Amino acid sequence: MTGGPLGEWSWDAAHEKLTLSLKSGEGIGELNGAWGLSDISKVLDGLSAARLKRAFEGALDTVSCEIVLANGRSLSLIGGSSERGATGLIIEGAKHANSDEPGPTLSPVYQPIFEVTGEHIVGFEALARWDGAGLSAQRLEDTALASNMLIRACNALALWRDEGARDDLFVQVNLTGRDLADQGLPDLVSAMISGYGLSEGQLRLELTEQAALRDADGAVALAHALKETGARLVLDDFGSGHSSFLWLAHLPADSVKIDSSLIAEVEKPRVQTILRAITGLASDLGMGTVAEGVEDRAVLTLLAELGFTHVQGFALGRPQPARDALNLFA
């Protein structure tokens, strides 16, 4: 893969200085250094100092801003912001930049995923939540949800690592059918993993067969490209919809998440037979299995007997902001 970050950036809110540090050989070394907003806006195409400042200070904890150079080359600054400033990565392209339109604020939450015993947290699923009104959340979901959630997930992993919680946690981010048609997604994922110094498997991508039905061959090819970046793949909602075994055969998934509708009926003998067959097949394929929607801790022993490796649900842990999740490791 060639989609690593081009460099890094940082924003000093107190002095309103943007520092760009680009790798050698990228052909844009003239941008290196600390810039005042009025100065750098003069060398960019159609980007005002005011818009740059809004991008760095307007979001609660995520920045995604397009810059276009005088030669027409598009770059994106992505990363996280705080009261003191912001830092992040510089990547090629402008697909994942924010617009200036008002809209709801994306406030992701993270639901813990446990080993099947329910005793040890191994990771989280990132779930999108929206605050405020204005531009519809559906429109944001259609245009930039996955890229924004990827940034948030990496910020969360960095937070937990830097605060001394754990450095071996993973976060799972959901992909839509539109995401699976985006040929630039592997480059973005590669940039995230490289730029944040993540280990293989810390960033995991959930996808459903239903989302991939628009172009199954293209989705499988993209899935293989995503695996090459060091991400892992989770086949979501298995047991609902089509749940084709052919899809299971072709997708290079690392784990299968069993739909909550089946887990809700786990005490029925016929359902247990089905679940035992699925977990056995997954194990033979070298894949883990996640039971989602666990509402009662009393079924954990049964789920372990049926062959599940991981569980998540309200009985074990509710979705919560990344900083609140630190309390789980206190």
Short mmCIF file of N, CA and C in Angstrom, two decimals, residues 30-126:
data_model
loop_
_atom_site.label_atom_id
_atom_site.label_comp_id
_atom_site.label_asym_id
_atom_site.label_seq_id
_atom_site.Cartn_x
_atom_site.Cartn_y
_atom_site.Cartn_z
N GLU A 30 7.94 23.14 0.54
CA GLU A 30 7.86 24.57 0.82
C GLU A 30 6.80 24.92 1.85
N LEU A 31 5.93 23.96 2.16
CA LEU A 31 4.89 24.21 3.16
C LEU A 31 5.38 23.94 4.58
N ASN A 32 6.56 23.36 4.72
CA ASN A 32 7.07 23.05 6.06
C ASN A 32 7.28 24.33 6.86
N GLY A 33 6.98 24.24 8.17
CA GLY A 33 7.21 25.37 9.05
C GLY A 33 5.96 25.82 9.76
N ALA A 34 6.11 26.84 10.59
CA ALA A 34 5.00 27.41 11.36
C ALA A 34 4.42 28.59 10.59
N TRP A 35 3.10 28.58 10.40
CA TRP A 35 2.42 29.58 9.60
C TRP A 35 1.36 30.31 10.41
N GLY A 36 1.27 31.60 10.21
CA GLY A 36 0.08 32.32 10.64
C GLY A 36 -1.02 32.07 9.65
N LEU A 37 -2.26 32.09 10.08
CA LEU A 37 -3.36 31.73 9.18
C LEU A 37 -3.45 32.67 7.98
N SER A 38 -3.23 33.96 8.19
CA SER A 38 -3.33 34.89 7.08
C SER A 38 -2.24 34.63 6.05
N ASP A 39 -1.08 34.15 6.51
CA ASP A 39 0.03 33.87 5.59
C ASP A 39 -0.23 32.62 4.77
N ILE A 40 -0.64 31.52 5.45
CA ILE A 40 -0.79 30.27 4.70
C ILE A 40 -2.01 30.32 3.79
N SER A 41 -3.04 31.08 4.16
CA SER A 41 -4.22 31.16 3.31
C SER A 41 -3.89 31.81 1.97
N LYS A 42 -2.80 32.57 1.91
CA LYS A 42 -2.41 33.23 0.66
C LYS A 42 -1.80 32.24 -0.33
N VAL A 43 -1.26 31.12 0.16
CA VAL A 43 -0.64 30.15 -0.74
C VAL A 43 -1.57 28.97 -1.04
N LEU A 44 -2.78 29.03 -0.48
CA LEU A 44 -3.77 28.00 -0.75
C LEU A 44 -4.84 28.55 -1.69
N ASP A 45 -5.57 27.65 -2.32
CA ASP A 45 -6.54 28.06 -3.31
C ASP A 45 -7.94 28.16 -2.69
N GLY A 46 -8.42 29.40 -2.52
CA GLY A 46 -9.80 29.60 -2.09
C GLY A 46 -10.10 29.22 -0.67
N LEU A 47 -9.12 29.22 0.21
CA LEU A 47 -9.34 28.84 1.61
C LEU A 47 -8.99 30.02 2.50
N SER A 48 -9.99 30.57 3.16
CA SER A 48 -9.77 31.76 3.98
C SER A 48 -9.20 31.39 5.34
N ALA A 49 -8.58 32.39 5.98
CA ALA A 49 -8.07 32.18 7.33
C ALA A 49 -9.20 31.86 8.29
N ALA A 50 -10.36 32.49 8.07
CA ALA A 50 -11.50 32.26 8.96
C ALA A 50 -11.97 30.81 8.87
N ARG A 51 -11.99 30.25 7.65
CA ARG A 51 -12.44 28.87 7.51
C ARG A 51 -11.44 27.92 8.15
N LEU A 52 -10.15 28.18 8.00
CA LEU A 52 -9.16 27.35 8.65
C LEU A 52 -9.33 27.35 10.16
N LYS A 53 -9.55 28.54 10.72
CA LYS A 53 -9.71 28.63 12.17
C LYS A 53 -10.95 27.88 12.63
N ARG A 54 -12.04 27.96 11.86
CA ARG A 54 -13.25 27.21 12.22
C ARG A 54 -12.97 25.71 12.21
N ALA A 55 -12.19 25.26 11.23
CA ALA A 55 -11.89 23.83 11.14
C ALA A 55 -11.12 23.34 12.36
N PHE A 56 -10.18 24.17 12.85
CA PHE A 56 -9.34 23.75 13.97
C PHE A 56 -10.03 23.89 15.32
N GLU A 57 -10.91 24.86 15.44
CA GLU A 57 -11.48 25.16 16.76
C GLU A 57 -12.98 24.91 16.86
N GLY A 58 -13.63 24.61 15.74
CA GLY A 58 -15.08 24.48 15.78
C GLY A 58 -15.57 23.12 16.23
N ALA A 59 -14.74 22.07 16.09
CA ALA A 59 -15.16 20.73 16.48
C ALA A 59 -14.72 20.42 17.90
N LEU A 60 -15.47 19.52 18.53
CA LEU A 60 -15.13 19.17 19.90
C LEU A 60 -13.83 18.37 19.97
N ASP A 61 -13.66 17.42 19.08
CA ASP A 61 -12.43 16.62 19.18
C ASP A 61 -11.98 16.03 17.85
N THR A 62 -12.56 16.46 16.74
CA THR A 62 -12.15 15.93 15.46
C THR A 62 -11.98 17.05 14.45
N VAL A 63 -10.93 16.96 13.65
CA VAL A 63 -10.67 17.92 12.58
C VAL A 63 -10.56 17.16 11.27
N SER A 64 -11.20 17.64 10.23
CA SER A 64 -11.05 17.10 8.89
C SER A 64 -11.24 18.26 7.93
N CYS A 65 -10.14 18.74 7.35
CA CYS A 65 -10.19 19.98 6.58
C CYS A 65 -9.40 19.82 5.28
N GLU A 66 -10.02 20.20 4.17
CA GLU A 66 -9.36 20.16 2.87
C GLU A 66 -8.53 21.42 2.64
N ILE A 67 -7.34 21.23 2.08
CA ILE A 67 -6.57 22.37 1.59
C ILE A 67 -6.18 22.08 0.15
N VAL A 68 -6.26 23.08 -0.70
CA VAL A 68 -5.91 22.94 -2.11
C VAL A 68 -4.75 23.87 -2.41
N LEU A 69 -3.66 23.31 -2.94
CA LEU A 69 -2.49 24.09 -3.24
C LEU A 69 -2.67 24.87 -4.55
N ALA A 70 -1.79 25.81 -4.78
CA ALA A 70 -1.89 26.65 -5.97
C ALA A 70 -1.81 25.82 -7.25
N ASN A 71 -1.13 24.66 -7.20
CA ASN A 71 -1.01 23.81 -8.39
C ASN A 71 -2.19 22.86 -8.55
N GLY A 72 -3.21 23.01 -7.68
CA GLY A 72 -4.41 22.19 -7.78
C GLY A 72 -4.38 20.91 -6.98
N ARG A 73 -3.27 20.58 -6.35
CA ARG A 73 -3.17 19.36 -5.56
C ARG A 73 -3.98 19.49 -4.28
N SER A 74 -4.76 18.48 -3.98
CA SER A 74 -5.63 18.49 -2.79
C SER A 74 -5.04 17.63 -1.68
N LEU A 75 -5.04 18.19 -0.49
CA LEU A 75 -4.62 17.47 0.70
C LEU A 75 -5.70 17.61 1.75
N SER A 76 -5.68 16.73 2.74
CA SER A 76 -6.60 16.85 3.87
C SER A 76 -5.83 16.81 5.17
N LEU A 77 -6.20 17.69 6.09
CA LEU A 77 -5.67 17.67 7.44
C LEU A 77 -6.71 16.97 8.31
N ILE A 78 -6.33 15.85 8.91
CA ILE A 78 -7.25 15.11 9.76
C ILE A 78 -6.59 14.90 11.11
N GLY A 79 -7.41 14.86 12.16
CA GLY A 79 -6.84 14.66 13.49
C GLY A 79 -7.82 15.03 14.57
N GLY A 80 -7.30 15.39 15.73
CA GLY A 80 -8.14 15.68 16.88
C GLY A 80 -7.81 17.02 17.49
N SER A 81 -8.83 17.67 18.05
CA SER A 81 -8.64 18.99 18.64
C SER A 81 -8.92 18.94 20.14
N SER A 82 -8.45 19.98 20.83
CA SER A 82 -8.68 20.12 22.26
C SER A 82 -8.72 21.60 22.57
N GLU A 83 -8.82 21.95 23.86
CA GLU A 83 -8.85 23.36 24.23
C GLU A 83 -7.54 24.05 23.89
N ARG A 84 -6.43 23.34 23.93
CA ARG A 84 -5.12 23.95 23.70
C ARG A 84 -4.72 24.00 22.24
N GLY A 85 -5.33 23.18 21.42
CA GLY A 85 -4.95 23.18 20.02
C GLY A 85 -5.42 21.92 19.34
N ALA A 86 -4.67 21.48 18.35
CA ALA A 86 -5.05 20.29 17.61
C ALA A 86 -3.81 19.72 16.94
N THR A 87 -3.84 18.43 16.65
CA THR A 87 -2.76 17.75 15.96
C THR A 87 -3.35 16.69 15.04
N GLY A 88 -2.57 16.28 14.06
CA GLY A 88 -3.08 15.23 13.19
C GLY A 88 -2.14 14.93 12.05
N LEU A 89 -2.72 14.29 11.03
CA LEU A 89 -1.97 13.81 9.88
C LEU A 89 -2.35 14.59 8.63
N ILE A 90 -1.43 14.61 7.67
CA ILE A 90 -1.70 15.18 6.35
C ILE A 90 -1.77 14.01 5.38
N ILE A 91 -2.91 13.88 4.68
CA ILE A 91 -3.08 12.79 3.73
C ILE A 91 -3.43 13.34 2.36
N GLU A 92 -3.25 12.50 1.36
CA GLU A 92 -3.55 12.89 -0.01
C GLU A 92 -5.05 12.90 -0.22
N GLY A 93 -5.54 13.84 -1.05
CA GLY A 93 -6.94 13.83 -1.45
C GLY A 93 -7.81 14.66 -0.55
N ALA A 94 -9.05 14.85 -1.02
CA ALA A 94 -9.98 15.74 -0.32
C ALA A 94 -11.32 15.11 -0.07
N LYS A 95 -11.42 13.79 -0.19
CA LYS A 95 -12.72 13.15 -0.07
C LYS A 95 -13.30 13.24 1.33
N HIS A 96 -12.44 13.34 2.32
CA HIS A 96 -12.90 13.19 3.69
C HIS A 96 -12.93 14.51 4.44
N ALA A 97 -12.92 15.62 3.71
CA ALA A 97 -12.93 16.92 4.38
C ALA A 97 -14.34 17.36 4.72
N ASN A 98 -14.45 18.15 5.78
CA ASN A 98 -15.73 18.69 6.20
C ASN A 98 -16.18 19.79 5.27
N SER A 99 -17.48 20.05 5.24
CA SER A 99 -18.01 21.21 4.55
C SER A 99 -18.28 22.29 5.57
N ASP A 100 -18.64 23.48 5.06
CA ASP A 100 -18.95 24.59 5.96
C ASP A 100 -20.41 24.61 6.37
N GLU A 101 -21.21 23.65 5.88
CA GLU A 101 -22.62 23.67 6.19
C GLU A 101 -22.85 23.30 7.64
N PRO A 102 -23.80 23.97 8.31
CA PRO A 102 -24.10 23.62 9.68
C PRO A 102 -24.77 22.26 9.75
N GLY A 103 -24.61 21.61 10.84
CA GLY A 103 -25.25 20.31 10.98
C GLY A 103 -25.07 19.76 12.37
N PRO A 104 -25.60 18.56 12.61
CA PRO A 104 -25.48 17.95 13.92
C PRO A 104 -24.03 17.56 14.20
N THR A 105 -23.67 17.58 15.47
CA THR A 105 -22.32 17.22 15.88
C THR A 105 -22.23 15.71 16.07
N LEU A 106 -21.22 15.11 15.49
CA LEU A 106 -20.99 13.69 15.66
C LEU A 106 -20.35 13.45 17.02
N SER A 107 -21.00 12.67 17.86
CA SER A 107 -20.50 12.37 19.20
C SER A 107 -20.46 10.86 19.38
N PRO A 108 -19.41 10.21 18.91
CA PRO A 108 -19.37 8.75 18.97
C PRO A 108 -19.28 8.22 20.39
N VAL A 109 -19.81 7.04 20.57
CA VAL A 109 -19.70 6.33 21.85
C VAL A 109 -19.14 4.95 21.55
N TYR A 110 -18.64 4.32 22.61
CA TYR A 110 -17.90 3.07 22.44
C TYR A 110 -18.47 2.02 23.38
N GLN A 111 -18.97 0.91 22.79
CA GLN A 111 -19.51 -0.17 23.60
C GLN A 111 -18.44 -1.25 23.77
N PRO A 112 -18.16 -1.64 25.02
CA PRO A 112 -17.09 -2.61 25.24
C PRO A 112 -17.43 -3.99 24.71
N ILE A 113 -16.42 -4.67 24.23
CA ILE A 113 -16.50 -6.06 23.79
C ILE A 113 -15.63 -6.88 24.74
N PHE A 114 -16.20 -7.97 25.27
CA PHE A 114 -15.54 -8.77 26.29
C PHE A 114 -15.17 -10.15 25.75
N GLU A 115 -14.17 -10.76 26.39
CA GLU A 115 -14.01 -12.20 26.21
C GLU A 115 -15.29 -12.87 26.69
N VAL A 116 -15.56 -14.05 26.20
CA VAL A 116 -16.86 -14.68 26.42
C VAL A 116 -17.20 -14.85 27.90
N THR A 117 -16.21 -14.88 28.77
CA THR A 117 -16.49 -14.99 30.20
C THR A 117 -17.13 -13.72 30.74
N GLY A 118 -16.99 -12.61 30.02
CA GLY A 118 -17.53 -11.34 30.50
C GLY A 118 -16.66 -10.67 31.53
N GLU A 119 -15.44 -11.14 31.70
CA GLU A 119 -14.55 -10.61 32.72
C GLU A 119 -13.53 -9.60 32.18
N HIS A 120 -13.11 -9.76 30.94
CA HIS A 120 -12.01 -8.94 30.42
C HIS A 120 -12.44 -8.22 29.15
N ILE A 121 -12.27 -6.89 29.15
CA ILE A 121 -12.53 -6.09 27.96
C ILE A 121 -11.37 -6.24 26.98
N VAL A 122 -11.69 -6.52 25.73
CA VAL A 122 -10.64 -6.67 24.72
C VAL A 122 -10.72 -5.57 23.66
N GLY A 123 -11.87 -4.89 23.57
CA GLY A 123 -12.01 -3.84 22.58
C GLY A 123 -13.36 -3.16 22.68
N PHE A 124 -13.69 -2.37 21.68
CA PHE A 124 -14.93 -1.60 21.66
C PHE A 124 -15.48 -1.55 20.24
N GLU A 125 -16.78 -1.36 20.16
CA GLU A 125 -17.41 -1.00 18.88
C GLU A 125 -17.74 0.48 18.92
N ALA A 126 -17.33 1.22 17.90
CA ALA A 126 -17.63 2.64 17.80
C ALA A 126 -19.01 2.82 17.18
#
